[in-house]
Coordinates of C-alpha atoms in Angstrom, one line a residue:
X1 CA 112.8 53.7 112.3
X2 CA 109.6 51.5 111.0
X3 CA 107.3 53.1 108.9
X4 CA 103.5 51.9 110.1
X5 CA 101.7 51.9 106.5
X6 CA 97.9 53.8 106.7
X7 CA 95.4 51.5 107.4
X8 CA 92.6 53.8 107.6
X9 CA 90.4 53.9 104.9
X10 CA 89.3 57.1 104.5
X11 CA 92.5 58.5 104.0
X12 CA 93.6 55.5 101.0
X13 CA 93.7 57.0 98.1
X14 CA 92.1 56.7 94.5
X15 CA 92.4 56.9 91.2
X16 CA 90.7 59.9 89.6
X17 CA 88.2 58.7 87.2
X18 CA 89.3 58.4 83.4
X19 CA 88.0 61.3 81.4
X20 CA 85.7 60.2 78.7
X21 CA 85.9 60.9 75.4
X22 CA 84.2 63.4 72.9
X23 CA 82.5 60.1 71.5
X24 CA 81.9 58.0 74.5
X25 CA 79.9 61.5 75.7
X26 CA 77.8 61.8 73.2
X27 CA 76.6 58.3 73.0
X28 CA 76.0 58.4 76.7
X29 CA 73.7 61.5 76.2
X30 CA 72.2 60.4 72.6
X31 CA 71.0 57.7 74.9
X32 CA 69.5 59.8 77.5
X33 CA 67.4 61.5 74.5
X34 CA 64.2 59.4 75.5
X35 CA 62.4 60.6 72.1
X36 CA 65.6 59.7 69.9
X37 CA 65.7 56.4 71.6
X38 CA 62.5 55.6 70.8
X39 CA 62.8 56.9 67.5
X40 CA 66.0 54.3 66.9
X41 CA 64.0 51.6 68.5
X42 CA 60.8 52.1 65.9
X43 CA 63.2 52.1 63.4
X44 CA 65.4 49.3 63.7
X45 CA 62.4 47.1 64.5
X46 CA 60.4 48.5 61.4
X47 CA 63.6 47.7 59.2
X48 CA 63.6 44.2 60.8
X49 CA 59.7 43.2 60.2
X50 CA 60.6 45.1 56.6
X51 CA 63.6 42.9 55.6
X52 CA 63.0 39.6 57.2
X53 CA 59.2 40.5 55.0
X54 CA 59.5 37.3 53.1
X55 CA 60.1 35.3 55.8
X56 CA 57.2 36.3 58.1
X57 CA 54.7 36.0 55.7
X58 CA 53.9 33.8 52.0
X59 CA 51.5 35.7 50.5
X60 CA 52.2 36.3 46.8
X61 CA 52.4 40.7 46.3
X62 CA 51.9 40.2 42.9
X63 CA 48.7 38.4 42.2
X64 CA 45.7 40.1 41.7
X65 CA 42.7 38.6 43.6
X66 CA 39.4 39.7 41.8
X67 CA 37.4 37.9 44.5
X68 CA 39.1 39.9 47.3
X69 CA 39.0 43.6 45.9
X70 CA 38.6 46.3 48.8
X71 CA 37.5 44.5 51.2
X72 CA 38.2 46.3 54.9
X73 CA 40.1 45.4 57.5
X74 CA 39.1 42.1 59.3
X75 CA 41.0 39.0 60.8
X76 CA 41.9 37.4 57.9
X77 CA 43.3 40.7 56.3
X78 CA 44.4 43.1 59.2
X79 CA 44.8 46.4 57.2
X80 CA 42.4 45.1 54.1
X81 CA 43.3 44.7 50.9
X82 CA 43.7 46.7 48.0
X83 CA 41.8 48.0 44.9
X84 CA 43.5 44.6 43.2
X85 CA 42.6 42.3 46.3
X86 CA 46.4 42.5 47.6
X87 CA 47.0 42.2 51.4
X88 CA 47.6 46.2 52.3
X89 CA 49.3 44.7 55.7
X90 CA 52.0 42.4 53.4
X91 CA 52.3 44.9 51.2
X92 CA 53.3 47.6 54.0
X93 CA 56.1 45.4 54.7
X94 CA 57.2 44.2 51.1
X95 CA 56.8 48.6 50.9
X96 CA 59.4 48.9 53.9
X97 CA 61.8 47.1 52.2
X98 CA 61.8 49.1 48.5
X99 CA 61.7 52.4 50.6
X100 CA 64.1 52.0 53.4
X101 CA 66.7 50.6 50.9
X102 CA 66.4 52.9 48.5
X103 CA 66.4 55.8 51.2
X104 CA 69.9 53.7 52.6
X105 CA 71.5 53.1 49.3
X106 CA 71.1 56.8 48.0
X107 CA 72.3 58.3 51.2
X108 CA 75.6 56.1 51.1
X109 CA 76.1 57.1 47.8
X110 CA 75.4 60.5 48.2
X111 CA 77.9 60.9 51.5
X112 CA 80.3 59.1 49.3
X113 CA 80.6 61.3 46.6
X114 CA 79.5 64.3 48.8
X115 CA 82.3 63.4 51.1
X116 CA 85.2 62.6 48.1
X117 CA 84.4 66.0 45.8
X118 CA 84.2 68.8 49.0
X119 CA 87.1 67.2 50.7
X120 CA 89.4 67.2 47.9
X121 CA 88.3 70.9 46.3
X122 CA 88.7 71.9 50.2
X123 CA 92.2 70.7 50.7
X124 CA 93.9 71.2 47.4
X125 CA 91.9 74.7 46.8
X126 CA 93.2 76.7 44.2
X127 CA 92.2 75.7 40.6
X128 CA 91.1 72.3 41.9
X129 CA 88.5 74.1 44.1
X130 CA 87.4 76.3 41.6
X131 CA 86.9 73.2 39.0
X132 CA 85.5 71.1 41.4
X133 CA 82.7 74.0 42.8
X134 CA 81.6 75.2 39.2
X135 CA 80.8 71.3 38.5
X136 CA 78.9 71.0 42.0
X137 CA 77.2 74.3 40.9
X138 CA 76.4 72.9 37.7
X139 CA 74.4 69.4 39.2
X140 CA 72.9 71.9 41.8
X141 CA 71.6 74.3 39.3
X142 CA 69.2 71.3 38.0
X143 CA 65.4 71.1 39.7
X144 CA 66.1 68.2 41.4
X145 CA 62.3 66.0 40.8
X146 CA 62.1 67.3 37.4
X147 CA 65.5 66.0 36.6
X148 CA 64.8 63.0 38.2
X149 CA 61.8 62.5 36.6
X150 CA 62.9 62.8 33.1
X151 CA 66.2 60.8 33.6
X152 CA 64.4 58.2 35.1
X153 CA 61.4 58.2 32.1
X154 CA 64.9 58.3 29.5
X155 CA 66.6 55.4 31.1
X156 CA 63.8 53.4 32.9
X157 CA 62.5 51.4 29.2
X158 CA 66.4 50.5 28.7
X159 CA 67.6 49.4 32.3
X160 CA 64.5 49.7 34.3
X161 CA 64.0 48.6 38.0
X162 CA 64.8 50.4 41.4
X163 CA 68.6 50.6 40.3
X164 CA 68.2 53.2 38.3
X165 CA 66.1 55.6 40.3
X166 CA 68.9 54.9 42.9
X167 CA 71.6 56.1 40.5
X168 CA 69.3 59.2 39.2
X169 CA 69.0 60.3 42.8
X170 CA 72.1 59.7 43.9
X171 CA 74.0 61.6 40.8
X172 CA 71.8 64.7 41.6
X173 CA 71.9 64.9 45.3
X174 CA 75.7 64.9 46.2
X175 CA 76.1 68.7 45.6
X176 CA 75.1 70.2 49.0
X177 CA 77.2 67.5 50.8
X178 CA 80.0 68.5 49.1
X179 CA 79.7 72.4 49.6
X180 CA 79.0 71.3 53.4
X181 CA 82.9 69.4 53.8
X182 CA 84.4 71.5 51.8
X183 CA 83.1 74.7 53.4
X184 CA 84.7 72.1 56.9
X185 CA 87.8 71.1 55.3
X186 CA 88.7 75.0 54.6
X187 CA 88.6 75.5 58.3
X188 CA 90.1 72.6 59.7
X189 CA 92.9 72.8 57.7
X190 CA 94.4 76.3 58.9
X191 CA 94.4 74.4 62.5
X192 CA 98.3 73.6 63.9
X193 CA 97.7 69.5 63.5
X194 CA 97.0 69.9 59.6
X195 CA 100.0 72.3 58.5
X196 CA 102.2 70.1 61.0
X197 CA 101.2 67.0 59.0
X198 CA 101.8 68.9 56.1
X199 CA 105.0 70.2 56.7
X200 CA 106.6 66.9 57.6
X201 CA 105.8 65.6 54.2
X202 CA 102.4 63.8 54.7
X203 CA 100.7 62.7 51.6
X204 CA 97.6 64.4 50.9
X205 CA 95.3 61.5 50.9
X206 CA 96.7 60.3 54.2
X207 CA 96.2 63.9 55.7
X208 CA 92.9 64.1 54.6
X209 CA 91.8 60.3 55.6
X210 CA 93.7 60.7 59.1
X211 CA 93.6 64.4 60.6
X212 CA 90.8 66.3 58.1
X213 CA 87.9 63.5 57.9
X214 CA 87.6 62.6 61.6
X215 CA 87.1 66.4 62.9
X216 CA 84.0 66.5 60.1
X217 CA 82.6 63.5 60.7
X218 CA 79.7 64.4 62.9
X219 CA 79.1 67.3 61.0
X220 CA 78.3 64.2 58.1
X221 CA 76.4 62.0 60.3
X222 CA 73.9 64.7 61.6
X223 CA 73.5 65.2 57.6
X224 CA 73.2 61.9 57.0
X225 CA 69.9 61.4 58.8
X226 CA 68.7 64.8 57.4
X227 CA 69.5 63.2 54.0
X228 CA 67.8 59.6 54.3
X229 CA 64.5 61.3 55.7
X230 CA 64.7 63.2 52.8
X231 CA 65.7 60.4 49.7
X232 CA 62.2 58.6 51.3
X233 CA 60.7 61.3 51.0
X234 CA 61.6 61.5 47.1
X235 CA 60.9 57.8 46.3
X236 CA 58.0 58.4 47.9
X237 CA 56.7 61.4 45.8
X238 CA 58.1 60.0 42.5
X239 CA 56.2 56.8 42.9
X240 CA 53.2 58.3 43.7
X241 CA 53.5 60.4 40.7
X242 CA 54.5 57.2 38.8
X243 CA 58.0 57.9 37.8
X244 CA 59.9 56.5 41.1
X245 CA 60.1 52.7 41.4
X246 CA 57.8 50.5 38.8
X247 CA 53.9 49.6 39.6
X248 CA 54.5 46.4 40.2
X249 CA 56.9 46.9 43.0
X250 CA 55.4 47.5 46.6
X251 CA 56.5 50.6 47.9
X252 CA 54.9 52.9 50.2
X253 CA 55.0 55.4 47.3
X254 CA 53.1 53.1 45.3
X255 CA 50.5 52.3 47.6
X256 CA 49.6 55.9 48.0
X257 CA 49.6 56.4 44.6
X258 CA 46.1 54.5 44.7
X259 CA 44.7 57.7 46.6
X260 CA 44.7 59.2 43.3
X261 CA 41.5 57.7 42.6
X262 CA 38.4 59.6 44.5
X263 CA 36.6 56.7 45.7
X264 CA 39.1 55.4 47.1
X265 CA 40.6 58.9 49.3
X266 CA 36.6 59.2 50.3
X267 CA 35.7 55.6 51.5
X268 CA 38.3 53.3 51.3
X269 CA 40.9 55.0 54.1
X270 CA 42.3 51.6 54.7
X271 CA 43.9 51.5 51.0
X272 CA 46.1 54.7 52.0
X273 CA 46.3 55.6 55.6
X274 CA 48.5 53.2 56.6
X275 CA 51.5 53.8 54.1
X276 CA 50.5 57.3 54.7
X277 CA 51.0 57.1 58.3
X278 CA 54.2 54.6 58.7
X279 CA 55.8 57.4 56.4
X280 CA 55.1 60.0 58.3
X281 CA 56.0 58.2 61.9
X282 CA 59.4 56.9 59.7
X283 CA 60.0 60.8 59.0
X284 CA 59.6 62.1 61.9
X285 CA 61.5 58.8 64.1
X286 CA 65.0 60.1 61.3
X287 CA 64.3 63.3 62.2
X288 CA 64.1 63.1 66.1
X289 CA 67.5 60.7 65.9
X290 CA 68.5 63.7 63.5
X291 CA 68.3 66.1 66.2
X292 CA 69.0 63.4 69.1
X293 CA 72.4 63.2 67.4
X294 CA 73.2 66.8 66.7
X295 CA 72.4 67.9 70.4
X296 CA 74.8 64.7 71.1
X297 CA 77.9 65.8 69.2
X298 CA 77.0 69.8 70.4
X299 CA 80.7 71.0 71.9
X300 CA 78.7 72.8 74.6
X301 CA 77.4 69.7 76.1
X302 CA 80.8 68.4 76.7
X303 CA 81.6 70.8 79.3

């Protein structure tokens, strides 16, 4: 007997869609976050005009123009110049560069060692934790700018540049990370997956790179953002008190630094609203991708 094969088409059957995963999910709804979209687009394009700075413009951020001292906005200087006849617009973007590196390089370094010391003391436990936590205790028990601020006065006459307020940050501000894996790593590693590893003879350092890491990574991506608002946020404060990146170095710090002087705050809002204002927009753009990213990776939106 012939078998006639179906020919109709609304009885042909498909394939059920591919299930996506945890990550492919929360990208697709990071990137139906309108305000963190925006916020990544302001960003990447102000990191752009602030790193390719040297090539969009030739003006020289260093030399004092007597001739040109405060003079206010106008076609020939968009944002004015300064209280030293410096380009305020250039200078925003020679500013971008100093601030949004050092904001990158002490979040990387921070993560690093954040990430190293809690998921170690979390895994191991035991004496190892105990060592580890009374030395994160220790860093954390130092005020932070007031630490800062006198490392950074000690070393800055013998190494000096933006180097070592980098490396003052960054060696102060990797205590929190570290109680925030380790506080991770204790829980994920009760979980069926980890002891299996374990119990089959998996090296520690390959259980915690493979299994442990992954599961707390968006736990250190949301506090990434949270951090590199925040190390800005310090440049920014110690160079407007004058211990953050040298004078001579643009930085949006060091621009607003020049507020200090009353004639300047009172009629001169040209000097220091704009550096005033790009930080806060830069703030507030970290913090909405912040939040953009956290509402991404929340469990509940997977269902």
């Amino acid at each position: 007997m012939e078998v006639v094969p179906n020919k109709d088409p609304q009885l042909k059957t498909t394939k059920p869609p591919k299930s996506m995963s945890p990550w492919a999910m929360a990208r697709r709804k990071f990137m139906k976050n309108k305000l963190a979209m925006i916020s990544l687009i302001y960003l990447i394009i102000l990191a752009i005009l602030s790193f390719l700075a040297p090539y969009i413009t030739t003006v020289d951020i260093s030399r004092v123009n007597i001739g040109q001292m405060k003079l206010p906005p106008s076609s020939e200087h968009w944002f004015g110049t300064d209280t030293s006849g410096r380009d305020v617009f250039v200078r925003l973007l020679y500013g971008g560069r100093v601030s949004l590196f050092v904001g990158i390089s002490c979040t990387m370094i921070i993560l690093f060692l954040g990430v190293i010391v809690g998921a170690i003391a979390g895994f191991f436990g035991g004496i190892v934790d105990s060592m580890l936590m009374r030395f994160t205790d220790f860093v954390l028990n130092f005020p932070f700018l007031v630490f800062v601020i006198v490392l950074n006065a000690i070393l800055f006459g013998k190494v000096g540049g933006v180097g070592v307020l980098i490396g003052v940050i960054s060696l102060l501000g990797w205590g929190g990370v570290a109680r925030l894996v380790r506080s991770k790593i204790l829980s994920e590693k009760e979980n069926e997956y980890v002891l299996a590893a374990t119990s089959i003879g998996g090296r520690p350092n390959k259980v915690i790179m493979k299994h442990l890491l992954p599961n707390v990574l968006t736990t250190v991506i949301v506090q990434a953002t949270i951090l590199f608002a925040n190390m800005i946020v310090a440049e920014s404060a110690l160079s407007y008190l004058g211990f953050g990146v040298p004078q001579e170095v643009p930085s949006w710090g060091n621009m607003l630094s020049a507020s200090q002087q009353p004639e300047v705050l009172q009629d001169m809002p040209w000097i220091w609203v704009p550096p005033a204002v790009i930080l806060v927009f830069t703030i507030l753009a970290i913090n909405f991708i912040g939040e953009g990213v956290k509402d991404a990776f929340n469990p509940k939106s997977f269902r």
